[in-house]
mmCIF file of C-alpha atoms in Angstrom:
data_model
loop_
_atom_site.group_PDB
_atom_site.id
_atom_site.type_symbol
_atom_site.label_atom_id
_atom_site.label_comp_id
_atom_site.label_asym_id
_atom_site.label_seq_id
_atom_site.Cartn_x
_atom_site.Cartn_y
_atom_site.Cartn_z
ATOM 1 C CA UNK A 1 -34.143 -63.376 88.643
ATOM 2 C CA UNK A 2 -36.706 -63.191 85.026
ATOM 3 C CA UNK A 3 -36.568 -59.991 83.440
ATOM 4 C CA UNK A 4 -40.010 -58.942 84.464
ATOM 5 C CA UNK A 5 -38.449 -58.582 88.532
ATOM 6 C CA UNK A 6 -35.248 -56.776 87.139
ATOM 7 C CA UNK A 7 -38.241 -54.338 85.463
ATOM 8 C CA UNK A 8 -40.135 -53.719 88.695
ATOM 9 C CA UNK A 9 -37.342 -53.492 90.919
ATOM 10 C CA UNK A 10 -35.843 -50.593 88.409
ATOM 11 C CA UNK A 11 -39.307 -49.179 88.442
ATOM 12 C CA UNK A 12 -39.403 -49.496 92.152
ATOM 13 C CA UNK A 13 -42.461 -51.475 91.619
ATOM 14 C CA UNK A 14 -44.221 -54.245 94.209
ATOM 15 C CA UNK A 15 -47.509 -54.817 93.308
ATOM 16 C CA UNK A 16 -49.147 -57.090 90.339
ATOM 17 C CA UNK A 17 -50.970 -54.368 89.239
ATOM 18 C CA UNK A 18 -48.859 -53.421 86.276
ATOM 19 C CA UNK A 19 -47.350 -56.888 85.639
ATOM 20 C CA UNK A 20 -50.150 -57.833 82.310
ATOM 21 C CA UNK A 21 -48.918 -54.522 81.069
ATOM 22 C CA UNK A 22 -44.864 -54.681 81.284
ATOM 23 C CA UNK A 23 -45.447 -58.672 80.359
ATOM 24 C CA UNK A 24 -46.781 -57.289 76.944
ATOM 25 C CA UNK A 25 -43.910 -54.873 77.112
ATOM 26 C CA UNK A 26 -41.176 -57.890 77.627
ATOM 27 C CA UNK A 27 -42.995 -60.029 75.014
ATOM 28 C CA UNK A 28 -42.856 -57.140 72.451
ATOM 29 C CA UNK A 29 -39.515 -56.073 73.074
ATOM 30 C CA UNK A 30 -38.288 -59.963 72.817
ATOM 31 C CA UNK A 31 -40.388 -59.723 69.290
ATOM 32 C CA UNK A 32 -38.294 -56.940 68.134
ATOM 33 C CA UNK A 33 -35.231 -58.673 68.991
ATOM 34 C CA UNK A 34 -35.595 -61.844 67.470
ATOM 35 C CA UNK A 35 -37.691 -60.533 64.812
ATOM 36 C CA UNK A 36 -36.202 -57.395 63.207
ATOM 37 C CA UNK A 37 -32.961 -57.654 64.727
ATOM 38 C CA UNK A 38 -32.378 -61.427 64.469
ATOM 39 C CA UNK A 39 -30.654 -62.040 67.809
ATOM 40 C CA UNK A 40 -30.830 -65.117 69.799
ATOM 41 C CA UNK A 41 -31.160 -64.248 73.421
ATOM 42 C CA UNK A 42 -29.995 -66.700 76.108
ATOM 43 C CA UNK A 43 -32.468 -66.442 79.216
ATOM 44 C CA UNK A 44 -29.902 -67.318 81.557
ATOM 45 C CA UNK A 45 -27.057 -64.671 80.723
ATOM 46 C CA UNK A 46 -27.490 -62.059 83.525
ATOM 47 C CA UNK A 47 -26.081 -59.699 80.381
ATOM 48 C CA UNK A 48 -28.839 -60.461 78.408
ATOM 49 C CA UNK A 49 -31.266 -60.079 81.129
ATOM 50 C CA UNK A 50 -30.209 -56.740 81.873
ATOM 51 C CA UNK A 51 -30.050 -55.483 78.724
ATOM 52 C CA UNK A 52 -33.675 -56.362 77.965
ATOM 53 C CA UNK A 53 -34.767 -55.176 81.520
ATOM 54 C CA UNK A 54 -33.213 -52.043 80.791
ATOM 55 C CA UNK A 55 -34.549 -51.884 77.075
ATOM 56 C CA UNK A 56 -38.143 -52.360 78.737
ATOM 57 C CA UNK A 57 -37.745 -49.976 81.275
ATOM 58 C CA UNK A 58 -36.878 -47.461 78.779
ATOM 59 C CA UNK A 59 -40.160 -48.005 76.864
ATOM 60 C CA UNK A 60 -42.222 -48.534 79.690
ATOM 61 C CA UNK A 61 -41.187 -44.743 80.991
ATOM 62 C CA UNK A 62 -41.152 -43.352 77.515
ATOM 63 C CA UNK A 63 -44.071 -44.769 76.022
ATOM 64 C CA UNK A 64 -45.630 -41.113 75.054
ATOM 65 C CA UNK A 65 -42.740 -40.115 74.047
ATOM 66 C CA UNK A 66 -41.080 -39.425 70.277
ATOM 67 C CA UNK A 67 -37.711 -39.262 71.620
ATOM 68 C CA UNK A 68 -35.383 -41.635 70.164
ATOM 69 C CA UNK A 69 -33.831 -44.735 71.892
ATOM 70 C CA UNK A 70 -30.866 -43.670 74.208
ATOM 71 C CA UNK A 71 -27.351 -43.821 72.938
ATOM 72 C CA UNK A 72 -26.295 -46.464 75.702
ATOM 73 C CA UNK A 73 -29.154 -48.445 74.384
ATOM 74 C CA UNK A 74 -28.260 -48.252 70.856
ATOM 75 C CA UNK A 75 -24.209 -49.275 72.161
ATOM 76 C CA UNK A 76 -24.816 -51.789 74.027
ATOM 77 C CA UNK A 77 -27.974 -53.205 71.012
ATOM 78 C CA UNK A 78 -24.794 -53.296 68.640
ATOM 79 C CA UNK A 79 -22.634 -54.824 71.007
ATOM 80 C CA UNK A 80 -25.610 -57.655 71.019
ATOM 81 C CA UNK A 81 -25.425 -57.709 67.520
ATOM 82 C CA UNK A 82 -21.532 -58.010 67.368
ATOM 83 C CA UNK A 83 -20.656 -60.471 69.874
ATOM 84 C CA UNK A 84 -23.730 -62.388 70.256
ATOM 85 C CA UNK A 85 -24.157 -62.446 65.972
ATOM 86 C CA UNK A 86 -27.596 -61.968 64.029
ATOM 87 C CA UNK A 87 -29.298 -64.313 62.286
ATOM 88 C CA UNK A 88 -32.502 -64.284 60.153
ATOM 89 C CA UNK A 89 -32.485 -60.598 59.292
ATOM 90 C CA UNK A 90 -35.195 -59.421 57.894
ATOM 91 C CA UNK A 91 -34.411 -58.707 54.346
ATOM 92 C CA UNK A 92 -37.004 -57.511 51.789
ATOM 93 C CA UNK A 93 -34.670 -56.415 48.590
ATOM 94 C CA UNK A 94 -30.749 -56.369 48.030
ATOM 95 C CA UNK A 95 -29.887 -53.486 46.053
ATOM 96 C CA UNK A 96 -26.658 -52.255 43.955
ATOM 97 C CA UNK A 97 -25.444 -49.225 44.935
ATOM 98 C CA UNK A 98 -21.903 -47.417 43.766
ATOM 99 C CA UNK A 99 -22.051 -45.376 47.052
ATOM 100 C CA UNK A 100 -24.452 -45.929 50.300
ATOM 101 C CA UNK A 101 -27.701 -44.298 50.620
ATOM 102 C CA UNK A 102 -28.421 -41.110 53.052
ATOM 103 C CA UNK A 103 -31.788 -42.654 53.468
ATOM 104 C CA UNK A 104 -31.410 -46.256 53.720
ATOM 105 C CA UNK A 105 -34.013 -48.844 53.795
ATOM 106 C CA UNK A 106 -34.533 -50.402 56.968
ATOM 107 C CA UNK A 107 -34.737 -54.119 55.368
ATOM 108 C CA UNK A 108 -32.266 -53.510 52.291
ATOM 109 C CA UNK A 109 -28.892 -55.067 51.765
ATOM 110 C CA UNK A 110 -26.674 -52.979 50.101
ATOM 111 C CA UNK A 111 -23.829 -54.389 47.643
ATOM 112 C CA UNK A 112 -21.373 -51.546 47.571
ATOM 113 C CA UNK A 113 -19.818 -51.924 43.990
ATOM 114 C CA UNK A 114 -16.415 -49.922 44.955
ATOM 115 C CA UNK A 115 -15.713 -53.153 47.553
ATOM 116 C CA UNK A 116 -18.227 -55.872 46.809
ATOM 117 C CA UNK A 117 -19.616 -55.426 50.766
ATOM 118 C CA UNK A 118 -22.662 -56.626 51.868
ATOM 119 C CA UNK A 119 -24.376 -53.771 54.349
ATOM 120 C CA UNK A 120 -27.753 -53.032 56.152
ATOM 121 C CA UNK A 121 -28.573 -49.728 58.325
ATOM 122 C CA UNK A 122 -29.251 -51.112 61.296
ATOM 123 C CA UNK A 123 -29.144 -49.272 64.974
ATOM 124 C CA UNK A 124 -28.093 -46.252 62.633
ATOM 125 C CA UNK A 125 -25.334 -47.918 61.593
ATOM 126 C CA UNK A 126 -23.987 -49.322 58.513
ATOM 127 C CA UNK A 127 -22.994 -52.901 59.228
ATOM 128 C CA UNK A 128 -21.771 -55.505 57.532
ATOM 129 C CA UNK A 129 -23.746 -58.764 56.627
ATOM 130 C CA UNK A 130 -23.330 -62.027 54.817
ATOM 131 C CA UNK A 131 -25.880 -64.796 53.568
ATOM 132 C CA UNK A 132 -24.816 -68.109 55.176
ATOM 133 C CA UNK A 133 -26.696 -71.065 54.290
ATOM 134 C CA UNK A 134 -29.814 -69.149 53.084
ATOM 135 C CA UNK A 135 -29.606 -66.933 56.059
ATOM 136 C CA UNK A 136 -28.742 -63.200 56.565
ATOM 137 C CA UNK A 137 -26.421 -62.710 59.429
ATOM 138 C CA UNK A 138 -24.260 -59.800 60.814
ATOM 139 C CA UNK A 139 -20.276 -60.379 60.448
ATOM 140 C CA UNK A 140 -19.262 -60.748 63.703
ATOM 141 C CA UNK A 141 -15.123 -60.400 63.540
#
Protein backbone atom coordinates (compact mmCIF):
# COMPACT_ATOMS: atom_id res chain seq x y z
CA UNK A 1 0.00 0.00 0.00
CA UNK A 2 1.97 3.85 -0.99
CA UNK A 3 1.91 6.14 1.76
CA UNK A 4 -0.63 8.43 0.26
CA UNK A 5 -3.57 5.27 0.98
CA UNK A 6 -2.06 4.69 4.56
CA UNK A 7 -2.84 8.82 4.77
CA UNK A 8 -6.45 8.63 3.62
CA UNK A 9 -7.37 5.58 5.26
CA UNK A 10 -6.04 7.30 8.75
CA UNK A 11 -7.94 10.33 7.65
CA UNK A 12 -10.89 8.19 6.86
CA UNK A 13 -10.69 9.66 3.49
CA UNK A 14 -12.23 8.14 -0.09
CA UNK A 15 -12.43 10.63 -2.47
CA UNK A 16 -9.58 12.34 -4.85
CA UNK A 17 -10.53 15.48 -3.77
CA UNK A 18 -7.75 16.11 -1.32
CA UNK A 19 -5.16 13.80 -2.94
CA UNK A 20 -3.02 17.12 -4.98
CA UNK A 21 -3.01 18.51 -1.51
CA UNK A 22 -1.65 15.53 0.89
CA UNK A 23 0.66 14.57 -2.41
CA UNK A 24 2.37 18.03 -1.73
CA UNK A 25 2.21 17.09 1.90
CA UNK A 26 4.10 13.51 1.24
CA UNK A 27 6.54 15.20 -1.19
CA UNK A 28 7.42 17.88 1.45
CA UNK A 29 7.65 15.74 4.28
CA UNK A 30 10.01 13.21 2.11
CA UNK A 31 12.05 16.72 1.44
CA UNK A 32 12.53 17.23 5.04
CA UNK A 33 13.70 13.83 5.53
CA UNK A 34 16.21 13.44 3.07
CA UNK A 35 17.06 16.96 3.11
CA UNK A 36 17.54 18.30 6.67
CA UNK A 37 17.58 15.11 8.30
CA UNK A 38 19.66 13.08 5.82
CA UNK A 39 17.80 9.76 5.99
CA UNK A 40 17.46 7.33 3.26
CA UNK A 41 13.98 5.96 3.23
CA UNK A 42 13.27 2.52 1.73
CA UNK A 43 9.70 2.63 -0.04
CA UNK A 44 9.09 -0.85 0.59
CA UNK A 45 9.64 -1.10 4.52
CA UNK A 46 6.03 -1.13 5.87
CA UNK A 47 8.09 0.75 8.99
CA UNK A 48 9.05 3.38 6.93
CA UNK A 49 5.77 3.73 5.33
CA UNK A 50 4.07 4.15 8.46
CA UNK A 51 6.17 6.38 9.94
CA UNK A 52 5.87 8.88 7.09
CA UNK A 53 2.03 8.22 6.83
CA UNK A 54 1.81 9.02 10.31
CA UNK A 55 4.31 12.07 10.08
CA UNK A 56 1.86 13.40 7.24
CA UNK A 57 -1.14 12.84 8.98
CA UNK A 58 0.12 14.81 11.78
CA UNK A 59 0.75 17.87 9.55
CA UNK A 60 -2.08 17.48 7.47
CA UNK A 61 -4.45 17.82 10.86
CA UNK A 62 -2.19 20.38 12.41
CA UNK A 63 -1.39 22.55 9.68
CA UNK A 64 -2.77 25.87 11.63
CA UNK A 65 -1.33 24.91 14.35
CA UNK A 66 2.06 26.18 16.42
CA UNK A 67 2.11 23.19 18.49
CA UNK A 68 5.19 21.28 18.33
CA UNK A 69 5.69 17.80 16.70
CA UNK A 70 4.39 14.98 19.07
CA UNK A 71 6.77 13.19 21.34
CA UNK A 72 6.04 9.70 19.61
CA UNK A 73 6.96 11.46 16.47
CA UNK A 74 10.10 12.89 17.65
CA UNK A 75 10.94 8.90 19.24
CA UNK A 76 10.30 7.11 16.68
CA UNK A 77 12.26 10.28 14.01
CA UNK A 78 15.39 9.37 16.26
CA UNK A 79 14.90 5.85 16.13
CA UNK A 80 15.06 6.57 12.09
CA UNK A 81 18.03 8.35 12.63
CA UNK A 82 19.69 5.61 14.87
CA UNK A 83 19.03 2.47 13.20
CA UNK A 84 18.45 3.47 9.75
CA UNK A 85 21.84 6.11 10.01
CA UNK A 86 21.99 9.78 8.47
CA UNK A 87 23.83 10.81 5.83
CA UNK A 88 24.42 14.21 4.12
CA UNK A 89 23.51 16.41 7.07
CA UNK A 90 23.16 19.60 6.45
CA UNK A 91 26.05 21.36 7.97
CA UNK A 92 26.69 25.12 7.59
CA UNK A 93 29.68 25.80 10.32
CA UNK A 94 31.54 23.43 12.90
CA UNK A 95 32.21 25.28 15.91
CA UNK A 96 34.56 24.80 19.17
CA UNK A 97 32.86 24.84 22.12
CA UNK A 98 34.31 23.90 25.89
CA UNK A 99 30.65 23.14 26.92
CA UNK A 100 27.36 22.74 24.56
CA UNK A 101 25.21 25.56 23.72
CA UNK A 102 21.54 26.21 25.38
CA UNK A 103 20.66 27.57 22.03
CA UNK A 104 22.18 25.48 19.47
CA UNK A 105 22.31 26.01 15.84
CA UNK A 106 20.20 23.88 13.90
CA UNK A 107 23.08 23.17 11.14
CA UNK A 108 26.23 23.45 13.57
CA UNK A 109 28.57 20.69 14.57
CA UNK A 110 29.82 21.07 17.79
CA UNK A 111 33.49 19.81 18.82
CA UNK A 112 33.19 19.49 22.55
CA UNK A 113 36.86 20.23 23.72
CA UNK A 114 36.41 18.29 27.26
CA UNK A 115 35.95 14.85 24.89
CA UNK A 116 36.85 15.72 21.32
CA UNK A 117 32.90 14.69 20.26
CA UNK A 118 31.42 15.62 17.28
CA UNK A 119 27.51 16.76 18.06
CA UNK A 120 24.48 18.44 16.26
CA UNK A 121 20.94 19.35 17.99
CA UNK A 122 18.86 17.52 16.11
CA UNK A 123 15.07 16.28 17.09
CA UNK A 124 16.04 18.27 20.38
CA UNK A 125 18.63 16.16 20.98
CA UNK A 126 22.27 16.28 21.16
CA UNK A 127 23.61 13.52 18.95
CA UNK A 128 26.59 12.40 17.95
CA UNK A 129 28.06 12.73 14.33
CA UNK A 130 31.13 11.91 12.33
CA UNK A 131 32.45 13.06 8.77
CA UNK A 132 32.97 9.88 6.69
CA UNK A 133 34.32 10.28 3.36
CA UNK A 134 33.34 13.99 3.03
CA UNK A 135 30.00 13.24 4.46
CA UNK A 136 28.25 14.12 7.80
CA UNK A 137 26.52 11.17 9.25
CA UNK A 138 24.88 10.28 12.66
CA UNK A 139 26.88 7.47 14.77
CA UNK A 140 24.73 4.79 14.69
CA UNK A 141 26.21 2.20 17.58
Amino acid sequence: MDVLQLVKSRLGISSTVRDAYLLAIIDGVMLELSDEKGLVLDANNSYHQLFISDYVTWRYQNRDSEGSMPRHLQFRLHNLIIHVGAGNLRVDTVANVDVLPLNPNQYTVYILSTDGSYQMYINSQWTVVEMVSGVWRVVTL
